[in-house]
PDB file of C-alpha atoms in Angstrom:
ATOM      1  CA  GLY L   1      15.150   2.586  -1.007  1.00  0.00           C
ATOM      2  CA  HIS L   2      13.181  -0.789  -0.579  1.00  0.00           C
ATOM      3  CA  ASN L   3      14.341  -1.266   3.077  1.00  0.00           C
ATOM      4  CA  ILE L   4      15.424   0.267   6.257  1.00  0.00           C
ATOM      5  CA  SER L   5      19.086   0.264   5.365  1.00  0.00           C
ATOM      6  CA  GLU L   6      18.394   1.629   1.733  1.00  0.00           C
ATOM      7  CA  PHE L   7      16.030   4.378   3.053  1.00  0.00           C
ATOM      8  CA  TRP L   8      18.528   5.258   6.055  1.00  0.00           C
ATOM      9  CA  LYS L   9      21.447   5.499   3.615  1.00  0.00           C
ATOM     10  CA  ASN L  10      19.548   7.559   0.931  1.00  0.00           C
ATOM     11  CA  LEU L  11      18.451   9.684   3.693  1.00  0.00           C
ATOM     12  CA  VAL L  12      21.995  10.290   5.298  1.00  0.00           C
ATOM     13  CA  ASP L  13      23.225  10.974   1.653  1.00  0.00           C
ATOM     14  CA  GLY L  14      20.459  13.698   1.162  1.00  0.00           C
ATOM     15  CA  ALA L  15      19.625  11.559  -1.984  1.00  0.00           C
ATOM     16  CA  SER L  16      16.040  12.508  -3.638  1.00  0.00           C
ATOM     17  CA  GLY L  17      13.240  10.292  -4.171  1.00  0.00           C
ATOM     18  CA  ALA L  18      11.552  12.717  -6.768  1.00  0.00           C
ATOM     19  CA  GLY L  19      11.838  11.927 -10.671  1.00  0.00           C
ATOM     20  CA  PRO L  20       9.754  11.938 -13.644  1.00  0.00           C
ATOM     21  CA  ILE L  21       6.446  10.348 -13.163  1.00  0.00           C
ATOM     22  CA  THR L  22       6.128   6.947 -14.803  1.00  0.00           C
ATOM     23  CA  HIS L  23       3.027   5.265 -13.228  1.00  0.00           C
ATOM     24  CA  PHE L  24       0.712   7.256 -15.762  1.00  0.00           C
ATOM     25  CA  ASP L  25       0.767   9.680 -18.681  1.00  0.00           C
ATOM     26  CA  ALA L  26       1.567  12.982 -16.760  1.00  0.00           C
ATOM     27  CA  SER L  27       2.256  15.019 -20.305  1.00  0.00           C
ATOM     28  CA  LYS L  28      -0.911  16.998 -19.713  1.00  0.00           C
ATOM     29  CA  PHE L  29      -0.373  18.416 -16.302  1.00  0.00           C
ATOM     30  CA  LYS L  30       2.025  20.981 -15.130  1.00  0.00           C
ATOM     31  CA  THR L  31       3.701  18.841 -12.632  1.00  0.00           C
ATOM     32  CA  GLN L  32       5.699  16.237 -14.191  1.00  0.00           C
ATOM     33  CA  PHE L  33       7.541  14.811 -11.090  1.00  0.00           C
ATOM     34  CA  ALA L  34       6.583  12.553  -8.183  1.00  0.00           C
ATOM     35  CA  CYS L  35       8.230  10.743  -5.282  1.00  0.00           C
ATOM     36  CA  GLU L  36       7.377   7.066  -6.635  1.00  0.00           C
ATOM     37  CA  ILE L  37       8.590   4.043  -5.162  1.00  0.00           C
ATOM     38  CA  LYS L  38      11.010   2.598  -8.006  1.00  0.00           C
ATOM     39  CA  ASN L  39      11.580  -0.842  -9.296  1.00  0.00           C
ATOM     40  CA  PHE L  40       9.097  -2.169  -6.879  1.00  0.00           C
ATOM     41  CA  ASP L  41       8.475  -5.604  -7.845  1.00  0.00           C
ATOM     42  CA  VAL L  42       5.657  -7.062  -5.775  1.00  0.00           C
ATOM     43  CA  LYS L  43       6.301 -10.846  -6.685  1.00  0.00           C
ATOM     44  CA  LYS L  44       9.332 -10.488  -4.524  1.00  0.00           C
ATOM     45  CA  TYR L  45       6.771 -10.154  -1.512  1.00  0.00           C
ATOM     46  CA  MET L  46       3.470 -12.279  -2.446  1.00  0.00           C
ATOM     47  CA  ASP L  47       2.233 -14.627  -5.351  1.00  0.00           C
ATOM     48  CA  ARG L  48       0.544 -12.876  -8.495  1.00  0.00           C
ATOM     49  CA  LYS L  49      -3.070 -14.030  -7.534  1.00  0.00           C
ATOM     50  CA  GLU L  50      -2.752 -12.390  -4.097  1.00  0.00           C
ATOM     51  CA  ALA L  51      -1.454  -9.111  -5.422  1.00  0.00           C
ATOM     52  CA  ARG L  52      -4.084  -8.903  -8.018  1.00  0.00           C
ATOM     53  CA  LYS L  53      -6.695  -8.579  -5.254  1.00  0.00           C
ATOM     54  CA  MET L  54      -4.728  -5.497  -4.025  1.00  0.00           C
ATOM     55  CA  ASP L  55      -4.533  -1.975  -5.327  1.00  0.00           C
ATOM     56  CA  LEU L  56      -0.937  -0.947  -5.530  1.00  0.00           C
ATOM     57  CA  TYR L  57      -1.164   1.209  -2.309  1.00  0.00           C
ATOM     58  CA  THR L  58      -2.288  -1.738  -0.546  1.00  0.00           C
ATOM     59  CA  GLN L  59       0.575  -3.901  -2.025  1.00  0.00           C
ATOM     60  CA  TYR L  60       2.880  -1.035  -0.569  1.00  0.00           C
ATOM     61  CA  ALA L  61       1.043  -1.217   2.684  1.00  0.00           C
ATOM     62  CA  VAL L  62       1.405  -5.046   2.969  1.00  0.00           C
ATOM     63  CA  VAL L  63       5.027  -5.232   2.177  1.00  0.00           C
ATOM     64  CA  VAL L  64       5.847  -2.493   4.689  1.00  0.00           C
ATOM     65  CA  ALA L  65       3.922  -3.653   7.381  1.00  0.00           C
ATOM     66  CA  GLY L  66       5.348  -7.266   6.937  1.00  0.00           C
ATOM     67  CA  GLY L  67       8.904  -5.712   7.005  1.00  0.00           C
ATOM     68  CA  ALA L  68       8.037  -3.609  10.247  1.00  0.00           C
ATOM     69  CA  VAL L  69       6.768  -7.066  11.883  1.00  0.00           C
ATOM     70  CA  THR L  70      10.260  -8.588  10.939  1.00  0.00           C
ATOM     71  CA  ASP L  71      12.260  -5.968  12.065  1.00  0.00           C
ATOM     72  CA  SER L  72      10.510  -5.621  15.286  1.00  0.00           C
ATOM     73  CA  GLY L  73      11.687  -9.203  16.367  1.00  0.00           C
ATOM     74  CA  LEU L  74       7.795  -9.906  17.298  1.00  0.00           C
ATOM     75  CA  ASP L  75       7.604 -13.782  17.288  1.00  0.00           C
ATOM     76  CA  LEU L  76       4.033 -14.282  15.812  1.00  0.00           C
ATOM     77  CA  GLU L  77       4.570 -17.709  16.773  1.00  0.00           C
ATOM     78  CA  ASN L  78       4.476 -17.219  20.197  1.00  0.00           C
ATOM     79  CA  VAL L  79       2.079 -14.648  20.526  1.00  0.00           C
ATOM     80  CA  ASN L  80      -1.783 -14.443  21.294  1.00  0.00           C
ATOM     81  CA  LEU L  81      -2.877 -12.986  17.681  1.00  0.00           C
ATOM     82  CA  ILE L  82      -6.271 -12.308  18.632  1.00  0.00           C
ATOM     83  CA  ARG L  83      -4.563  -9.667  21.243  1.00  0.00           C
ATOM     84  CA  ILE L  84      -2.597  -8.191  18.157  1.00  0.00           C
ATOM     85  CA  GLY L  85      -4.268  -5.671  15.798  1.00  0.00           C
ATOM     86  CA  VAL L  86      -3.510  -3.573  12.842  1.00  0.00           C
ATOM     87  CA  VAL L  87      -4.012   0.107  13.330  1.00  0.00           C
ATOM     88  CA  PHE L  88      -2.782   2.218  10.266  1.00  0.00           C
ATOM     89  CA  GLY L  89      -3.568   5.207   8.334  1.00  0.00           C
ATOM     90  CA  ALA L  90      -4.093   6.529   4.892  1.00  0.00           C
ATOM     91  CA  GLY L  91      -4.883   9.587   2.915  1.00  0.00           C
ATOM     92  CA  ILE L  92      -7.004   8.691  -0.260  1.00  0.00           C
ATOM     93  CA  GLY L  93      -6.636   4.831  -0.729  1.00  0.00           C
ATOM     94  CA  GLY L  94      -6.931   3.178  -3.724  1.00  0.00           C
ATOM     95  CA  ILE L  95      -7.065   5.840  -6.442  1.00  0.00           C
ATOM     96  CA  ASN L  96      -6.015   3.419  -9.028  1.00  0.00           C
ATOM     97  CA  THR L  97      -9.076   1.291  -8.180  1.00  0.00           C
ATOM     98  CA  LEU L  98     -11.356   4.205  -7.985  1.00  0.00           C
ATOM     99  CA  GLU L  99     -10.333   5.098 -11.531  1.00  0.00           C
ATOM    100  CA  GLU L 100     -10.998   1.601 -12.750  1.00  0.00           C
ATOM    101  CA  ALA L 101     -14.376   1.395 -11.433  1.00  0.00           C
ATOM    102  CA  THR L 102     -15.422   5.108 -12.612  1.00  0.00           C
ATOM    103  CA  ALA L 103     -14.345   4.052 -16.055  1.00  0.00           C
ATOM    104  CA  SER L 104     -16.465   0.731 -15.779  1.00  0.00           C
ATOM    105  CA  VAL L 105     -19.463   3.111 -14.675  1.00  0.00           C
ATOM    106  CA  THR L 106     -18.797   5.425 -17.542  1.00  0.00           C
ATOM    107  CA  HIS L 107     -18.826   2.834 -20.012  1.00  0.00           C
ATOM    108  CA  HIS L 108     -21.885   1.074 -18.572  1.00  0.00           C
ATOM    109  CA  LYS L 109     -19.747  -1.899 -17.743  1.00  0.00           C
ATOM    110  CA  PRO L 110     -20.114  -3.786 -14.086  1.00  0.00           C
ATOM    111  CA  VAL L 111     -17.622  -2.735 -11.490  1.00  0.00           C
ATOM    112  CA  THR L 112     -15.025  -5.610 -11.072  1.00  0.00           C
ATOM    113  CA  THR L 113     -12.652  -4.054  -8.519  1.00  0.00           C
ATOM    114  CA  GLY L 114     -13.954  -6.546  -5.630  1.00  0.00           C
ATOM    115  CA  THR L 115     -11.804  -6.200  -2.475  1.00  0.00           C
ATOM    116  CA  LYS L 116      -9.807  -3.497  -3.928  1.00  0.00           C
ATOM    117  CA  ARG L 117     -12.511  -1.039  -3.975  1.00  0.00           C
ATOM    118  CA  THR L 118     -12.275  -0.023  -0.092  1.00  0.00           C
ATOM    119  CA  GLY L 119     -10.061   2.489   0.717  1.00  0.00           C
ATOM    120  CA  SER L 120      -9.303   0.896   3.945  1.00  0.00           C
ATOM    121  CA  SER L 121      -8.849  -2.798   2.681  1.00  0.00           C
ATOM    122  CA  PHE L 122      -5.307  -2.487   3.347  1.00  0.00           C
ATOM    123  CA  ARG L 123      -5.745  -3.190   7.072  1.00  0.00           C
ATOM    124  CA  ILE L 124      -7.593  -6.275   6.167  1.00  0.00           C
ATOM    125  CA  PHE L 125      -4.987  -7.654   3.829  1.00  0.00           C
ATOM    126  CA  ILE L 126      -2.232  -6.916   6.652  1.00  0.00           C
ATOM    127  CA  ALA L 127      -3.857  -8.615   9.558  1.00  0.00           C
ATOM    128  CA  SER L 128      -4.769 -11.594   7.340  1.00  0.00           C
ATOM    129  CA  GLY L 129      -1.141 -11.739   5.712  1.00  0.00           C
ATOM    130  CA  GLN L 130       0.061 -11.846   9.378  1.00  0.00           C
ATOM    131  CA  GLY L 131      -2.285 -13.934  10.906  1.00  0.00           C
ATOM    132  CA  MET L 132      -3.460 -10.899  13.190  1.00  0.00           C
ATOM    133  CA  HIS L 133      -7.104 -11.163  14.683  1.00  0.00           C
ATOM    134  CA  GLY L 134      -7.094  -8.231  16.933  1.00  0.00           C
ATOM    135  CA  ILE L 135      -8.962  -4.865  16.067  1.00  0.00           C
ATOM    136  CA  LYS L 136      -8.340  -3.269  12.454  1.00  0.00           C
ATOM    137  CA  PRO L 137      -9.457   0.325  12.974  1.00  0.00           C
ATOM    138  CA  THR L 138      -8.132   2.784  10.471  1.00  0.00           C
ATOM    139  CA  HIS L 139      -8.251   6.659  10.180  1.00  0.00           C
ATOM    140  CA  THR L 140      -7.483   9.519   7.472  1.00  0.00           C
ATOM    141  CA  ASP L 141      -4.111  11.001   7.668  1.00  0.00           C
ATOM    142  CA  CYS L 142      -4.978  13.960   5.544  1.00  0.00           C
ATOM    143  CA  CYS L 143      -7.441  16.973   5.209  1.00  0.00           C
ATOM    144  CA  ASP L 144      -7.442  17.809   8.876  1.00  0.00           C
ATOM    145  CA  SER L 145      -8.251  21.138   8.473  1.00  0.00           C
TER     146      SER L 145
END
């Protein structure tokens, strides 16, 4: 689901999020399914120009963080935003941007991924979108062993 109530309903109903891979041609791979976020329209949450600065995973993170702030009831108008930071973890980061940059280098073209290229850029977009000026550490949530 795209919000807490949809997510909770799907969870209680035992609905699976798995389905055929649609974000790329997976025909050459053994696994043909994934748990993609279906029908995600970034334009419902931010303007196209802002979205173009972000890898898809960053768009997801910014939307989820905005929803979390709203659901928390935190009134950002009446708090010291210097005292509010963003601590968020990720696994691999912007794989789409990494592929784009690799293709550019392979074809001897300049890498033009800009702010999308760093794996931890999502925390900067979350903080700036919410006006938060506190700490912004990040950590990796995979490969712990």
